[in-house]
mmCIF file of C-alpha atoms in Angstrom:
data_model
loop_
_atom_site.group_PDB
_atom_site.id
_atom_site.type_symbol
_atom_site.label_atom_id
_atom_site.label_comp_id
_atom_site.label_asym_id
_atom_site.label_seq_id
_atom_site.Cartn_x
_atom_site.Cartn_y
_atom_site.Cartn_z
ATOM 1 C CA MET X 176 89.255 37.224 131.390
ATOM 2 C CA GLY X 177 89.291 35.656 134.932
ATOM 3 C CA LYS X 178 89.867 37.535 138.383
ATOM 4 C CA VAL X 179 93.130 38.828 139.495
ATOM 5 C CA VAL X 180 93.018 37.991 143.355
ATOM 6 C CA ALA X 181 96.164 38.636 145.769
ATOM 7 C CA GLN X 182 96.127 36.032 148.297
ATOM 8 C CA ALA X 183 98.108 35.116 151.616
ATOM 9 C CA ASN X 184 98.520 33.620 154.723
ATOM 10 C CA MET X 185 98.550 36.343 157.312
ATOM 11 C CA SER X 186 98.800 36.712 160.600
ATOM 12 C CA LEU X 187 96.187 38.948 162.639
ATOM 13 C CA ASP X 188 98.479 41.732 162.819
ATOM 14 C CA GLY X 189 98.942 41.933 158.883
ATOM 15 C CA TYR X 190 102.153 40.073 158.292
ATOM 16 C CA VAL X 191 103.137 37.562 155.543
ATOM 17 C CA ALA X 192 106.186 36.791 156.706
ATOM 18 C CA LYS X 193 109.182 37.735 158.787
ATOM 19 C CA GLN X 194 112.190 40.021 157.636
ATOM 20 C CA ASP X 195 114.497 37.198 156.921
ATOM 21 C CA ASN X 196 111.344 35.534 154.680
ATOM 22 C CA SER X 197 110.732 32.824 157.217
ATOM 23 C CA ILE X 198 107.001 32.427 157.977
ATOM 24 C CA GLY X 199 106.937 31.286 161.774
ATOM 25 C CA ARG X 200 103.101 29.667 162.353
ATOM 26 C CA LEU X 201 101.590 31.163 159.111
ATOM 27 C CA PHE X 202 101.372 27.587 157.681
ATOM 28 C CA ASP X 203 100.649 25.494 160.674
ATOM 29 C CA TRP X 204 97.079 25.366 159.746
ATOM 30 C CA LEU X 205 98.048 23.450 156.404
ATOM 31 C CA GLN X 206 99.182 20.321 158.761
ATOM 32 C CA ASN X 207 96.498 20.368 161.340
ATOM 33 C CA GLY X 208 93.937 18.250 160.015
ATOM 34 C CA ALA X 209 92.780 14.892 159.339
ATOM 35 C CA VAL X 210 92.045 15.136 155.598
ATOM 36 C CA GLU X 211 95.032 14.643 153.401
ATOM 37 C CA PHE X 212 94.743 17.013 150.462
ATOM 38 C CA PRO X 213 97.904 16.135 147.956
ATOM 39 C CA THR X 214 99.104 19.538 146.386
ATOM 40 C CA PRO X 215 98.404 19.579 142.568
ATOM 41 C CA ALA X 216 102.165 19.184 141.527
ATOM 42 C CA GLY X 217 102.377 15.793 143.777
ATOM 43 C CA ASP X 218 105.223 17.455 146.004
ATOM 44 C CA LEU X 219 103.622 17.847 149.183
ATOM 45 C CA THR X 220 100.730 16.258 150.827
ATOM 46 C CA LEU X 221 98.654 18.868 153.508
ATOM 47 C CA HIS X 222 96.352 17.703 156.025
ATOM 48 C CA LEU X 223 93.543 20.125 156.786
ATOM 49 C CA SER X 224 90.363 20.049 158.568
ATOM 50 C CA PRO X 225 87.638 19.112 156.646
ATOM 51 C CA SER X 226 86.292 22.945 156.302
ATOM 52 C CA SER X 227 89.757 24.214 155.257
ATOM 53 C CA SER X 228 89.848 21.446 152.750
ATOM 54 C CA GLU X 229 86.820 22.312 150.961
ATOM 55 C CA HIS X 230 87.988 25.738 150.437
ATOM 56 C CA MET X 231 91.010 24.506 149.268
ATOM 57 C CA GLN X 232 89.853 22.299 146.867
ATOM 58 C CA ARG X 233 87.782 25.361 145.219
ATOM 59 C CA TRP X 234 90.520 27.756 145.396
ATOM 60 C CA VAL X 235 92.976 25.017 143.814
ATOM 61 C CA SER X 236 90.441 24.283 141.034
ATOM 62 C CA SER X 237 89.713 28.004 140.204
ATOM 63 C CA LEU X 238 93.283 28.954 139.308
ATOM 64 C CA GLY X 239 94.931 29.426 135.556
ATOM 65 C CA ALA X 240 98.131 31.215 136.349
ATOM 66 C CA LEU X 241 100.341 32.541 139.145
ATOM 67 C CA VAL X 242 102.137 36.219 139.269
ATOM 68 C CA CYS X 243 105.380 36.545 141.721
ATOM 69 C CA GLY X 244 108.056 38.527 142.415
ATOM 70 C CA ARG X 245 111.669 37.694 141.917
ATOM 71 C CA THR X 246 112.432 37.606 145.564
ATOM 72 C CA LEU X 247 109.865 34.544 146.532
ATOM 73 C CA PHE X 248 111.127 32.797 143.359
ATOM 74 C CA GLU X 249 114.491 32.935 144.572
ATOM 75 C CA VAL X 250 113.246 32.200 148.192
ATOM 76 C CA ALA X 251 111.434 29.384 146.764
ATOM 77 C CA HIS X 252 114.567 28.292 144.896
ATOM 78 C CA GLY X 253 111.952 28.426 141.464
ATOM 79 C CA TRP X 254 110.027 25.290 143.003
ATOM 80 C CA GLN X 255 112.259 23.363 141.274
ATOM 81 C CA GLY X 256 110.848 24.218 138.177
ATOM 82 C CA ARG X 257 107.210 23.215 139.029
ATOM 83 C CA HIS X 258 104.901 25.253 141.089
ATOM 84 C CA THR X 259 103.236 23.215 143.952
ATOM 85 C CA LEU X 260 99.973 24.527 142.610
ATOM 86 C CA ASP X 261 101.134 23.098 138.849
ATOM 87 C CA VAL X 262 99.992 26.455 136.985
ATOM 88 C CA PRO X 263 102.305 28.337 134.757
ATOM 89 C CA VAL X 264 104.109 31.413 136.609
ATOM 90 C CA VAL X 265 104.949 34.478 135.479
ATOM 91 C CA VAL X 266 107.798 36.104 137.545
ATOM 92 C CA VAL X 267 108.624 39.882 137.574
ATOM 93 C CA THR X 268 112.186 40.878 137.211
ATOM 94 C CA HIS X 269 114.487 43.265 136.431
ATOM 95 C CA GLU X 270 116.650 40.352 134.888
ATOM 96 C CA VAL X 271 115.651 37.075 133.069
ATOM 97 C CA PRO X 272 117.752 34.060 135.133
ATOM 98 C CA THR X 273 118.898 32.889 132.210
ATOM 99 C CA ASP X 274 121.233 29.983 133.848
ATOM 100 C CA TRP X 275 118.076 28.587 135.495
ATOM 101 C CA VAL X 276 115.925 29.046 132.403
ATOM 102 C CA GLU X 277 118.496 26.732 130.350
ATOM 103 C CA ALA X 278 118.594 24.201 133.341
ATOM 104 C CA HIS X 279 114.861 23.906 133.566
ATOM 105 C CA PRO X 280 113.996 24.234 129.532
ATOM 106 C CA ASP X 281 110.678 22.758 130.376
ATOM 107 C CA ALA X 282 109.498 24.745 133.288
ATOM 108 C CA PRO X 283 106.218 26.795 132.595
ATOM 109 C CA PHE X 284 107.805 29.889 133.479
ATOM 110 C CA THR X 285 107.971 33.212 131.903
ATOM 111 C CA PHE X 286 109.993 35.896 133.212
ATOM 112 C CA VAL X 287 108.516 39.415 132.627
ATOM 113 C CA THR X 288 110.882 42.659 132.861
ATOM 114 C CA GLU X 289 108.292 45.233 131.794
ATOM 115 C CA GLY X 290 106.654 45.410 135.212
ATOM 116 C CA VAL X 291 103.622 44.305 137.017
ATOM 117 C CA GLU X 292 100.709 45.619 134.504
ATOM 118 C CA ALA X 293 102.701 43.594 131.812
ATOM 119 C CA ALA X 294 102.859 40.378 134.001
ATOM 120 C CA VAL X 295 99.511 40.538 135.176
ATOM 121 C CA ALA X 296 98.659 40.723 131.451
ATOM 122 C CA GLU X 297 100.637 37.723 130.585
ATOM 123 C CA ALA X 298 99.180 35.611 133.215
ATOM 124 C CA GLN X 299 95.713 36.622 132.140
ATOM 125 C CA LYS X 300 96.559 35.083 128.642
ATOM 126 C CA LEU X 301 97.905 31.835 129.998
ATOM 127 C CA ALA X 302 95.054 31.940 132.481
ATOM 128 C CA GLY X 303 92.248 32.657 130.285
ATOM 129 C CA ASP X 304 88.966 32.654 131.670
ATOM 130 C CA ARG X 305 90.644 31.107 135.157
ATOM 131 C CA VAL X 306 91.849 32.789 138.498
ATOM 132 C CA VAL X 307 95.629 34.706 138.201
ATOM 133 C CA THR X 308 96.747 34.581 141.499
ATOM 134 C CA VAL X 309 99.078 37.356 142.559
ATOM 135 C CA THR X 310 101.463 36.397 145.588
ATOM 136 C CA GLY X 311 104.236 38.303 147.426
ATOM 137 C CA GLY X 312 103.572 41.442 149.619
ATOM 138 C CA MET X 313 105.638 43.894 146.844
ATOM 139 C CA ILE X 314 103.947 42.425 143.946
ATOM 140 C CA ALA X 315 100.674 42.309 145.698
ATOM 141 C CA LYS X 316 100.949 45.952 146.603
ATOM 142 C CA GLN X 317 101.873 47.080 143.224
ATOM 143 C CA CYS X 318 98.603 45.287 141.816
ATOM 144 C CA LEU X 319 96.355 47.223 144.048
ATOM 145 C CA GLU X 320 97.693 50.528 143.465
ATOM 146 C CA LEU X 321 97.619 50.185 139.637
ATOM 147 C CA GLY X 322 94.309 48.879 139.713
ATOM 148 C CA LEU X 323 94.917 45.278 138.390
ATOM 149 C CA LEU X 324 93.269 43.245 141.584
ATOM 150 C CA ASP X 325 89.548 42.203 142.024
ATOM 151 C CA GLU X 326 89.863 40.414 145.205
ATOM 152 C CA VAL X 327 92.014 39.953 148.149
ATOM 153 C CA ALA X 328 91.985 36.536 149.605
ATOM 154 C CA VAL X 329 93.341 35.892 153.243
ATOM 155 C CA ASP X 330 94.028 33.175 155.169
ATOM 156 C CA LEU X 331 93.737 34.872 158.716
ATOM 157 C CA VAL X 332 95.551 32.722 161.124
ATOM 158 C CA PRO X 333 95.442 33.566 164.840
ATOM 159 C CA VAL X 334 98.941 34.561 165.590
ATOM 160 C CA VAL X 335 100.408 37.684 166.680
ATOM 161 C CA MET X 336 103.996 38.416 164.751
ATOM 162 C CA GLY X 337 105.051 41.548 165.713
ATOM 163 C CA ALA X 338 107.151 44.530 164.439
ATOM 164 C CA GLY X 339 110.193 44.151 162.014
ATOM 165 C CA ASN X 340 108.086 41.583 159.731
ATOM 166 C CA ARG X 341 106.864 41.921 156.249
ATOM 167 C CA PRO X 342 103.128 43.461 156.215
ATOM 168 C CA PHE X 343 100.943 42.252 153.274
ATOM 169 C CA PHE X 344 100.941 45.326 151.340
ATOM 170 C CA GLY X 345 102.920 48.033 152.958
ATOM 171 C CA GLU X 346 103.058 51.219 152.838
ATOM 172 C CA LEU X 347 100.701 52.338 149.956
ATOM 173 C CA SER X 348 101.784 55.335 148.125
ATOM 174 C CA ALA X 349 98.254 56.307 146.823
ATOM 175 C CA GLY X 350 97.025 56.392 150.775
ATOM 176 C CA ASP X 351 93.616 54.386 151.871
ATOM 177 C CA VAL X 352 92.405 51.489 149.064
ATOM 178 C CA LEU X 353 88.900 50.655 150.136
ATOM 179 C CA LEU X 354 87.714 46.866 150.091
ATOM 180 C CA GLY X 355 84.128 45.573 150.324
ATOM 181 C CA ASN X 356 82.613 43.706 152.857
ATOM 182 C CA PRO X 357 84.381 40.558 153.312
ATOM 183 C CA THR X 358 83.047 36.790 152.303
ATOM 184 C CA VAL X 359 83.912 34.556 155.261
ATOM 185 C CA CYS X 360 84.193 31.456 152.773
ATOM 186 C CA ILE X 361 84.649 29.217 155.953
ATOM 187 C CA PRO X 362 86.198 29.091 159.249
ATOM 188 C CA GLY X 363 88.964 26.507 159.384
ATOM 189 C CA ASP X 364 90.904 25.182 162.423
ATOM 190 C CA CYS X 365 93.188 28.074 163.394
ATOM 191 C CA VAL X 366 92.310 29.772 160.315
ATOM 192 C CA THR X 367 89.843 31.925 158.617
ATOM 193 C CA HIS X 368 89.184 32.069 154.820
ATOM 194 C CA LEU X 369 88.440 35.663 154.094
ATOM 195 C CA VAL X 370 87.711 37.216 150.284
ATOM 196 C CA PHE X 371 87.355 40.975 150.120
ATOM 197 C CA PRO X 372 86.222 42.434 146.818
ATOM 198 C CA VAL X 373 88.321 45.410 145.465
ATOM 199 C CA VAL X 374 86.179 48.615 145.297
ATOM 200 C CA ARG X 375 86.722 50.596 142.247
#
């Protein structure tokens, strides 16, 4: 099985979104370069710096499945049935959105009602030896607390968002979780791409 990696664009003060789920300046680096990078689903073209383009190509080519929560699924309107990264998506939810499923019969989405651990296990089946990425702060937090993560990947953006926003992990019920020394994958333009191993 491949690694399970929590990934986020994060502000310098640790936030991944504002309280209303808007992202402020966190994604500016995806459109601040000269290198065109069509997303795998073909629904968007990014404009990256050469270094960020190299990093993005490695990241995208490693992915096999994505795990997210119901809130992110709803905010993104289910990506209209095909995620931008063009990988199978496993959604952690209390209730399967049957109307959405019926409206998108060919969408590679799986809805898991048995919790985060079951969702990650399902994603690993789908991904095989490729990476399962976990996105959304609450889901990432639960995966970290359950010992399901191998790595934490942060695209660190030099912006301070201030109080009242959504932190990447939030308050942990188990206290501190130690991460290993980061690998600085590549410094981009207005972003630094970091990967932290999770120490077990």
